[in-house]
mmCIF file of C-alpha atoms in Angstrom:
data_model
loop_
_atom_site.group_PDB
_atom_site.id
_atom_site.type_symbol
_atom_site.label_atom_id
_atom_site.label_comp_id
_atom_site.label_asym_id
_atom_site.label_seq_id
_atom_site.Cartn_x
_atom_site.Cartn_y
_atom_site.Cartn_z
ATOM 1 C CA MET Z 1 56.435 45.645 30.889
ATOM 2 C CA SER Z 2 57.754 47.335 33.939
ATOM 3 C CA ARG Z 3 58.480 50.808 34.699
ATOM 4 C CA LEU Z 4 61.578 52.483 32.370
ATOM 5 C CA VAL Z 5 63.934 55.157 34.292
ATOM 6 C CA THR Z 6 66.527 56.724 33.448
ATOM 7 C CA LEU Z 7 68.931 58.027 36.676
ATOM 8 C CA PHE Z 8 71.535 60.473 36.290
ATOM 9 C CA GLY Z 9 73.990 60.176 38.096
ATOM 10 C CA GLY Z 10 72.744 56.627 39.810
ATOM 11 C CA GLY Z 11 77.030 55.968 40.446
ATOM 12 C CA GLY Z 12 77.386 58.316 43.110
ATOM 13 C CA PHE Z 13 76.650 58.804 46.794
ATOM 14 C CA LEU Z 14 72.981 59.207 46.089
ATOM 15 C CA GLY Z 15 72.255 57.354 43.372
ATOM 16 C CA ARG Z 16 73.034 53.959 44.824
ATOM 17 C CA TYR Z 17 70.392 54.500 46.741
ATOM 18 C CA VAL Z 18 67.928 55.380 44.911
ATOM 19 C CA ALA Z 19 69.033 52.668 42.306
ATOM 20 C CA GLN Z 20 68.311 50.028 44.875
ATOM 21 C CA GLU Z 21 64.879 51.588 45.629
ATOM 22 C CA LEU Z 22 63.790 51.363 42.071
ATOM 23 C CA LEU Z 23 65.519 47.746 41.686
ATOM 24 C CA LYS Z 24 63.247 46.305 44.922
ATOM 25 C CA ALA Z 25 59.997 48.205 42.889
ATOM 26 C CA GLY Z 26 60.869 46.099 39.691
ATOM 27 C CA ALA Z 27 61.829 49.097 37.875
ATOM 28 C CA ARG Z 28 64.346 48.893 34.869
ATOM 29 C CA VAL Z 29 66.775 50.772 35.019
ATOM 30 C CA ARG Z 30 68.752 52.718 33.039
ATOM 31 C CA VAL Z 31 71.985 54.355 34.626
ATOM 32 C CA ALA Z 32 73.613 58.276 32.736
ATOM 33 C CA GLU Z 33 77.183 58.682 33.729
ATOM 34 C CA ARG Z 34 79.665 60.282 32.309
ATOM 35 C CA ASP Z 35 81.689 57.233 32.132
ATOM 36 C CA PRO Z 36 79.091 54.037 32.421
ATOM 37 C CA SER Z 37 81.845 52.043 34.224
ATOM 38 C CA ASP Z 38 81.339 53.401 37.160
ATOM 39 C CA ALA Z 39 78.108 52.372 38.192
ATOM 40 C CA TRP Z 40 78.420 49.680 37.449
ATOM 41 C CA PHE Z 41 79.106 47.566 40.399
ATOM 42 C CA LEU Z 42 75.326 47.955 40.751
ATOM 43 C CA LYS Z 43 73.757 45.198 38.321
ATOM 44 C CA PRO Z 44 74.239 42.813 40.990
ATOM 45 C CA LEU Z 45 71.427 44.531 42.800
ATOM 46 C CA GLY Z 46 69.140 43.803 39.565
ATOM 47 C CA GLY Z 47 67.957 41.198 38.190
ATOM 48 C CA LEU Z 48 69.734 39.846 35.452
ATOM 49 C CA GLY Z 49 68.669 42.620 32.153
ATOM 50 C CA GLN Z 50 67.330 44.536 35.091
ATOM 51 C CA THR Z 51 70.123 47.895 34.813
ATOM 52 C CA GLN Z 52 71.165 48.855 31.393
ATOM 53 C CA PHE Z 53 74.245 51.777 31.237
ATOM 54 C CA VAL Z 54 75.321 54.800 29.042
ATOM 55 C CA PRO Z 55 77.357 57.699 28.136
ATOM 56 C CA ALA Z 56 76.101 61.257 28.952
ATOM 57 C CA SER Z 57 77.035 64.407 30.749
ATOM 58 C CA VAL Z 58 73.969 67.380 31.709
ATOM 59 C CA THR Z 59 76.693 69.509 29.867
ATOM 60 C CA LYS Z 60 76.042 67.122 25.748
ATOM 61 C CA PRO Z 61 72.383 67.917 25.326
ATOM 62 C CA ALA Z 62 73.165 64.978 22.142
ATOM 63 C CA THR Z 63 74.094 62.098 25.032
ATOM 64 C CA VAL Z 64 70.657 63.184 27.756
ATOM 65 C CA ALA Z 65 68.417 62.614 24.566
ATOM 66 C CA ALA Z 66 70.112 59.596 24.325
ATOM 67 C CA ALA Z 67 69.259 58.445 27.088
ATOM 68 C CA VAL Z 68 65.771 59.740 27.633
ATOM 69 C CA ALA Z 69 64.447 58.357 24.454
ATOM 70 C CA GLY Z 70 61.311 55.687 25.280
ATOM 71 C CA ALA Z 71 61.669 56.271 29.180
ATOM 72 C CA ASP Z 72 58.483 56.271 31.506
ATOM 73 C CA SER Z 73 60.662 58.436 34.212
ATOM 74 C CA VAL Z 74 63.777 60.106 34.587
ATOM 75 C CA ILE Z 75 65.697 61.065 37.581
ATOM 76 C CA ASN Z 76 68.532 63.732 37.445
ATOM 77 C CA LEU Z 77 70.837 63.597 41.181
ATOM 78 C CA VAL Z 78 74.067 65.818 39.817
ATOM 79 C CA GLY Z 79 74.910 68.436 41.199
ATOM 80 C CA ILE Z 80 78.667 69.431 42.253
ATOM 81 C CA LEU Z 81 79.615 71.496 45.022
ATOM 82 C CA LYS Z 82 82.614 73.366 43.861
ATOM 83 C CA GLY Z 83 83.166 73.919 40.331
ATOM 84 C CA ASP Z 84 81.003 75.040 36.984
ATOM 85 C CA PHE Z 85 77.657 75.301 39.035
ATOM 86 C CA ASP Z 86 76.021 77.123 36.644
ATOM 87 C CA SER Z 87 77.037 74.582 33.412
ATOM 88 C CA ILE Z 88 75.857 71.803 35.908
ATOM 89 C CA HIS Z 89 73.011 72.957 37.672
ATOM 90 C CA ARG Z 90 71.153 75.658 35.558
ATOM 91 C CA LYS Z 91 71.497 74.475 32.181
ATOM 92 C CA GLY Z 92 72.638 70.629 32.962
ATOM 93 C CA ALA Z 93 69.561 70.697 34.508
ATOM 94 C CA ALA Z 94 67.124 72.570 31.315
ATOM 95 C CA HIS Z 95 68.559 69.732 29.299
ATOM 96 C CA VAL Z 96 67.068 66.536 31.084
ATOM 97 C CA ALA Z 97 63.824 68.595 31.734
ATOM 98 C CA ALA Z 98 63.672 69.077 27.884
ATOM 99 C CA ALA Z 99 65.135 66.035 26.827
ATOM 100 C CA ALA Z 100 62.284 64.195 29.329
ATOM 101 C CA LYS Z 101 59.224 66.193 27.695
ATOM 102 C CA ALA Z 102 60.234 65.925 24.516
ATOM 103 C CA ALA Z 103 61.025 61.993 25.689
ATOM 104 C CA GLY Z 104 57.146 61.943 26.340
ATOM 105 C CA ALA Z 105 58.271 60.792 29.486
ATOM 106 C CA GLU Z 106 55.855 60.822 32.792
ATOM 107 C CA SER Z 107 56.991 62.409 35.398
ATOM 108 C CA LEU Z 108 60.523 63.615 36.036
ATOM 109 C CA VAL Z 109 62.265 64.066 38.982
ATOM 110 C CA HIS Z 110 64.533 67.160 39.356
ATOM 111 C CA VAL Z 111 66.494 67.060 42.818
ATOM 112 C CA SER Z 112 67.276 70.480 44.292
ATOM 113 C CA ALA Z 113 68.508 71.632 47.662
ATOM 114 C CA ILE Z 114 66.924 74.009 51.276
ATOM 115 C CA GLY Z 115 68.491 77.267 49.814
ATOM 116 C CA ALA Z 116 67.778 77.117 46.394
ATOM 117 C CA ASP Z 117 67.137 80.558 45.064
ATOM 118 C CA PRO Z 118 68.005 82.549 42.477
ATOM 119 C CA GLU Z 119 68.478 84.767 45.098
ATOM 120 C CA SER Z 120 71.294 83.405 47.243
ATOM 121 C CA PRO Z 121 74.531 85.210 47.461
ATOM 122 C CA SER Z 122 75.961 82.299 46.682
ATOM 123 C CA ALA Z 123 76.748 80.592 43.655
ATOM 124 C CA TYR Z 124 75.740 77.360 44.330
ATOM 125 C CA GLY Z 125 72.032 78.365 45.949
ATOM 126 C CA ARG Z 126 71.566 81.371 43.544
ATOM 127 C CA SER Z 127 72.275 78.645 40.919
ATOM 128 C CA LYS Z 128 70.414 75.572 42.312
ATOM 129 C CA GLY Z 129 67.338 77.998 42.612
ATOM 130 C CA GLN Z 130 67.508 79.054 38.727
ATOM 131 C CA GLY Z 131 67.720 74.957 37.335
ATOM 132 C CA GLU Z 132 64.361 74.666 39.609
ATOM 133 C CA ALA Z 133 63.359 77.790 37.909
ATOM 134 C CA ALA Z 134 64.334 75.798 34.407
ATOM 135 C CA VAL Z 135 63.120 73.067 34.959
ATOM 136 C CA ARG Z 136 60.242 73.928 36.477
ATOM 137 C CA ALA Z 137 59.854 76.377 32.655
ATOM 138 C CA ALA Z 138 60.607 72.765 30.293
ATOM 139 C CA PHE Z 139 58.572 70.389 31.980
ATOM 140 C CA ALA Z 140 56.122 71.692 34.600
ATOM 141 C CA ASP Z 141 54.522 68.343 35.815
ATOM 142 C CA ALA Z 142 58.465 68.037 37.331
ATOM 143 C CA THR Z 143 58.515 66.844 40.903
ATOM 144 C CA ILE Z 144 60.873 68.722 43.339
ATOM 145 C CA ILE Z 145 63.542 67.456 45.611
ATOM 146 C CA ARG Z 146 65.101 69.428 48.529
ATOM 147 C CA PRO Z 147 67.048 68.027 50.787
ATOM 148 C CA SER Z 148 68.941 69.116 53.688
ATOM 149 C CA ILE Z 149 72.084 67.593 53.815
ATOM 150 C CA VAL Z 150 71.735 64.091 53.239
ATOM 151 C CA PHE Z 151 74.241 61.683 55.639
ATOM 152 C CA GLY Z 152 75.445 57.996 54.932
ATOM 153 C CA SER Z 153 77.800 55.816 54.921
ATOM 154 C CA GLU Z 154 79.439 57.136 52.824
ATOM 155 C CA ASP Z 155 78.921 60.546 52.886
ATOM 156 C CA GLY Z 156 81.375 63.171 53.254
ATOM 157 C CA PHE Z 157 80.099 65.241 56.192
ATOM 158 C CA LEU Z 158 79.718 62.953 58.237
ATOM 159 C CA ASN Z 159 83.157 61.087 57.587
ATOM 160 C CA ARG Z 160 84.306 64.831 56.897
ATOM 161 C CA PHE Z 161 83.521 65.949 60.383
ATOM 162 C CA ALA Z 162 83.955 62.406 62.233
ATOM 163 C CA ALA Z 163 87.545 61.600 61.158
ATOM 164 C CA MET Z 164 88.957 65.033 62.981
ATOM 165 C CA GLN Z 165 87.747 63.986 66.263
ATOM 166 C CA SER Z 166 90.669 62.257 67.266
ATOM 167 C CA ALA Z 167 92.416 65.752 66.932
ATOM 168 C CA PRO Z 168 93.824 66.845 70.245
ATOM 169 C CA PHE Z 169 91.749 70.811 69.378
ATOM 170 C CA VAL Z 170 89.257 70.706 66.146
ATOM 171 C CA PRO Z 171 88.453 74.367 65.281
ATOM 172 C CA VAL Z 172 84.783 74.939 64.759
ATOM 173 C CA LEU Z 173 83.673 77.470 61.988
ATOM 174 C CA ARG Z 174 80.066 78.725 62.307
ATOM 175 C CA GLY Z 175 79.307 76.568 65.466
ATOM 176 C CA ALA Z 176 75.212 77.754 65.844
ATOM 177 C CA VAL Z 177 74.354 77.439 62.107
ATOM 178 C CA LYS Z 178 71.496 74.585 61.899
ATOM 179 C CA PHE Z 179 71.166 72.009 59.734
ATOM 180 C CA GLN Z 180 68.630 68.655 59.610
ATOM 181 C CA PRO Z 181 70.391 65.875 58.067
ATOM 182 C CA VAL Z 182 68.482 64.012 56.263
ATOM 183 C CA TRP Z 183 69.735 59.720 55.882
ATOM 184 C CA VAL Z 184 70.266 59.128 52.713
ATOM 185 C CA ALA Z 185 68.044 55.684 52.531
ATOM 186 C CA ASP Z 186 64.894 57.719 53.829
ATOM 187 C CA VAL Z 187 66.222 59.540 50.444
ATOM 188 C CA ALA Z 188 66.203 57.774 48.315
ATOM 189 C CA ARG Z 189 62.318 56.117 48.983
ATOM 190 C CA ALA Z 190 61.180 59.209 48.859
ATOM 191 C CA ILE Z 191 62.696 60.123 45.256
ATOM 192 C CA ALA Z 192 62.196 56.585 43.967
ATOM 193 C CA ALA Z 193 58.535 57.205 45.558
ATOM 194 C CA ALA Z 194 57.857 60.773 43.311
ATOM 195 C CA ALA Z 195 59.279 58.507 39.876
ATOM 196 C CA LEU Z 196 57.244 56.169 39.900
ATOM 197 C CA ASP Z 197 54.103 57.373 41.227
ATOM 198 C CA PRO Z 198 53.606 61.137 39.133
ATOM 199 C CA GLY Z 199 49.331 61.244 40.142
ATOM 200 C CA ALA Z 200 50.140 61.999 43.952
ATOM 201 C CA HIS Z 201 53.775 64.176 43.269
ATOM 202 C CA ALA Z 202 54.384 65.724 40.233
ATOM 203 C CA GLY Z 203 54.699 69.337 40.414
ATOM 204 C CA LYS Z 204 55.083 69.675 44.067
ATOM 205 C CA THR Z 205 58.316 70.174 45.425
ATOM 206 C CA TYR Z 206 59.064 68.426 48.675
ATOM 207 C CA GLU Z 207 62.135 70.036 51.398
ATOM 208 C CA LEU Z 208 63.407 66.136 53.475
ATOM 209 C CA GLY Z 209 64.802 66.734 56.578
ATOM 210 C CA GLY Z 210 65.705 64.353 59.228
ATOM 211 C CA PRO Z 211 64.057 64.458 62.868
ATOM 212 C CA GLU Z 212 65.872 66.546 64.391
ATOM 213 C CA VAL Z 213 68.037 70.213 63.832
ATOM 214 C CA VAL Z 214 71.526 70.284 65.343
ATOM 215 C CA THR Z 215 73.971 73.127 65.265
ATOM 216 C CA MET Z 216 76.775 72.380 64.193
ATOM 217 C CA ALA Z 217 78.665 72.720 67.975
ATOM 218 C CA GLU Z 218 76.173 70.183 68.703
ATOM 219 C CA LEU Z 219 76.905 68.420 65.893
ATOM 220 C CA ASN Z 220 80.445 68.419 66.598
ATOM 221 C CA ALA Z 221 79.865 66.714 70.168
ATOM 222 C CA TRP Z 222 77.929 64.313 69.181
ATOM 223 C CA LEU Z 223 80.299 63.686 66.383
ATOM 224 C CA ALA Z 224 83.177 63.183 69.525
ATOM 225 C CA ARG Z 225 80.810 60.650 71.057
ATOM 226 C CA ALA Z 226 80.289 57.979 69.024
ATOM 227 C CA THR Z 227 83.640 57.712 68.513
ATOM 228 C CA GLY Z 228 85.242 57.950 71.644
ATOM 229 C CA HIS Z 229 86.847 60.658 71.443
ATOM 230 C CA ASN Z 230 87.292 63.797 73.518
ATOM 231 C CA PRO Z 231 88.710 66.824 71.976
ATOM 232 C CA THR Z 232 89.162 70.486 73.082
ATOM 233 C CA PHE Z 233 86.235 71.724 70.504
ATOM 234 C CA VAL Z 234 87.814 75.367 69.385
ATOM 235 C CA PRO Z 235 85.214 78.293 68.349
ATOM 236 C CA ILE Z 236 86.647 80.249 64.838
ATOM 237 C CA PRO Z 237 85.149 83.950 65.059
ATOM 238 C CA ASP Z 238 83.292 84.464 61.381
ATOM 239 C CA SER Z 239 86.356 86.685 60.944
ATOM 240 C CA ILE Z 240 88.180 84.591 61.192
ATOM 241 C CA GLY Z 241 86.290 81.537 59.531
ATOM 242 C CA GLY Z 242 86.146 84.411 56.432
ATOM 243 C CA LEU Z 243 89.203 85.345 55.805
ATOM 244 C CA LEU Z 244 89.957 81.113 55.949
ATOM 245 C CA ALA Z 245 87.834 80.855 53.197
ATOM 246 C CA THR Z 246 88.656 83.947 51.119
ATOM 247 C CA VAL Z 247 92.645 83.335 51.208
ATOM 248 C CA ALA Z 248 92.846 79.492 51.763
ATOM 249 C CA GLY Z 249 90.434 78.682 49.463
ATOM 250 C CA ILE Z 250 91.272 78.980 46.060
ATOM 251 C CA LEU Z 251 93.926 76.620 46.915
ATOM 252 C CA PRO Z 252 93.346 72.904 45.928
ATOM 253 C CA GLY Z 253 92.089 70.185 48.458
ATOM 254 C CA ALA Z 254 91.525 73.702 51.022
ATOM 255 C CA PRO Z 255 89.057 73.313 53.762
ATOM 256 C CA ILE Z 256 86.339 75.913 53.254
ATOM 257 C CA THR Z 257 85.331 77.655 50.053
ATOM 258 C CA ARG Z 258 84.425 81.253 50.873
ATOM 259 C CA ASP Z 259 81.102 80.416 48.861
ATOM 260 C CA GLN Z 260 80.472 77.270 50.946
ATOM 261 C CA TRP Z 261 81.647 79.609 53.064
ATOM 262 C CA ARG Z 262 78.241 82.027 52.045
ATOM 263 C CA MET Z 263 76.771 78.637 52.442
ATOM 264 C CA LEU Z 264 77.234 78.832 56.525
ATOM 265 C CA GLN Z 265 75.910 81.820 56.721
ATOM 266 C CA ALA Z 266 72.036 79.995 56.553
ATOM 267 C CA ASP Z 267 70.477 78.023 58.328
ATOM 268 C CA ASN Z 268 69.906 75.045 56.542
ATOM 269 C CA VAL Z 269 66.710 73.300 57.279
ATOM 270 C CA VAL Z 270 63.309 72.772 56.789
ATOM 271 C CA THR Z 271 60.955 75.971 55.735
ATOM 272 C CA PRO Z 272 57.832 75.919 57.928
ATOM 273 C CA GLY Z 273 54.795 74.721 56.448
ATOM 274 C CA ALA Z 274 56.886 72.848 53.254
ATOM 275 C CA LYS Z 275 55.825 69.665 52.234
ATOM 276 C CA GLY Z 276 58.283 67.205 54.392
ATOM 277 C CA ILE Z 277 59.052 63.739 54.481
ATOM 278 C CA GLU Z 278 56.712 62.591 56.047
ATOM 279 C CA ALA Z 279 53.978 63.365 52.679
ATOM 280 C CA PHE Z 280 56.249 60.250 51.053
ATOM 281 C CA GLY Z 281 54.780 57.962 54.133
ATOM 282 C CA ILE Z 282 58.668 58.087 55.422
ATOM 283 C CA LYS Z 283 59.323 58.565 59.102
ATOM 284 C CA PRO Z 284 62.952 60.172 59.136
ATOM 285 C CA ALA Z 285 65.813 57.326 60.542
ATOM 286 C CA PRO Z 286 67.892 60.005 63.171
ATOM 287 C CA MET Z 287 71.370 59.267 63.193
ATOM 288 C CA GLU Z 288 71.505 58.113 67.204
ATOM 289 C CA ALA Z 289 69.456 55.210 64.822
ATOM 290 C CA VAL Z 290 72.038 54.425 61.875
ATOM 291 C CA ALA Z 291 75.426 56.506 62.021
ATOM 292 C CA PRO Z 292 76.671 54.603 64.871
ATOM 293 C CA ALA Z 293 76.967 51.774 62.348
ATOM 294 C CA TRP Z 294 79.422 52.953 60.689
ATOM 295 C CA LEU Z 295 81.305 56.234 62.586
ATOM 296 C CA VAL Z 296 83.068 53.180 64.468
ATOM 297 C CA ARG Z 297 85.652 53.418 62.280
ATOM 298 C CA TYR Z 298 87.174 56.118 63.390
ATOM 299 C CA ARG Z 299 87.033 54.615 67.245
ATOM 300 C CA PRO Z 300 91.325 54.699 69.002
ATOM 301 C CA HIS Z 301 90.152 50.719 68.768
ATOM 302 C CA GLY Z 302 86.787 50.183 66.739
ATOM 303 C CA ARG Z 303 83.984 48.558 67.186
ATOM 304 C CA PHE Z 304 85.935 47.696 70.310
ATOM 305 C CA ALA Z 305 86.122 50.648 71.980
ATOM 306 C CA SER Z 306 83.716 52.719 73.767
ATOM 307 C CA GLN Z 307 82.173 55.854 73.909
ATOM 308 C CA THR Z 308 83.006 59.112 75.913
ATOM 309 C CA LYS Z 309 81.290 61.770 76.716
ATOM 310 C CA PRO Z 310 81.530 64.719 74.640
ATOM 311 C CA ALA Z 311 83.558 67.430 75.565
ATOM 312 C CA ALA Z 312 82.111 71.227 77.415
#
């Protein structure tokens, strides 16, 4: 009988890649979503009967318990960038960990984030740190995965900034802050490996980053070249950026919230000496190798446009 893995958040950006890795490995995947129809697109990725769908919310313990019943492994990918962080990142993580333990699951993989710290100045970072503590308290052998910024064709990061490059002027907030973008397919491979081989990864914490560390300014310049644009970059002073986040951040659709501004005050890179993606035998792909395949949509004439040098 193949291994049964309950995957919370399988219909999301990262979840679809994790599901694919699990299915390729021959596992049975039970996708737990608030609305299972959001993940039905995954069904053709597996064989007949290999994929299941169940309604579940990490904020509702009874649904979580039903979703993990009989599972050999549990993976929690659920996270938000704004909203009720405590309910999702701390309480929700605790519900999943407790249910996995009660169900007798052999492994639990909890996806957190670089910068998770109960003392973080941002509510996001604090809730992620508190969530890790709650997971460890309920399921001591859980594997915790902390990625840097995850990029891929469906992401909300590279795509968001790439879409800005066609403007004549591009504002740049926190131009010196550093990121270590990691390709979603590489992160998915690591998560699947951790779930399917608890003997090698149980109880460990990994920080996943790509092969390049880039600043916000460097990232915008690279995206301008990759999309064939040559905008003028306008560095925004921190005094104005902080004011923008404070005043406009409370409005629907705001480009940045106050909490996201706080997150930008610290670099998002792998901690020196931390266990990294290499522990899974993965050589992470650089942005240059994979991102241009989908960034062509932002060129003036699509894939027929030529690239330009990044603006000074």
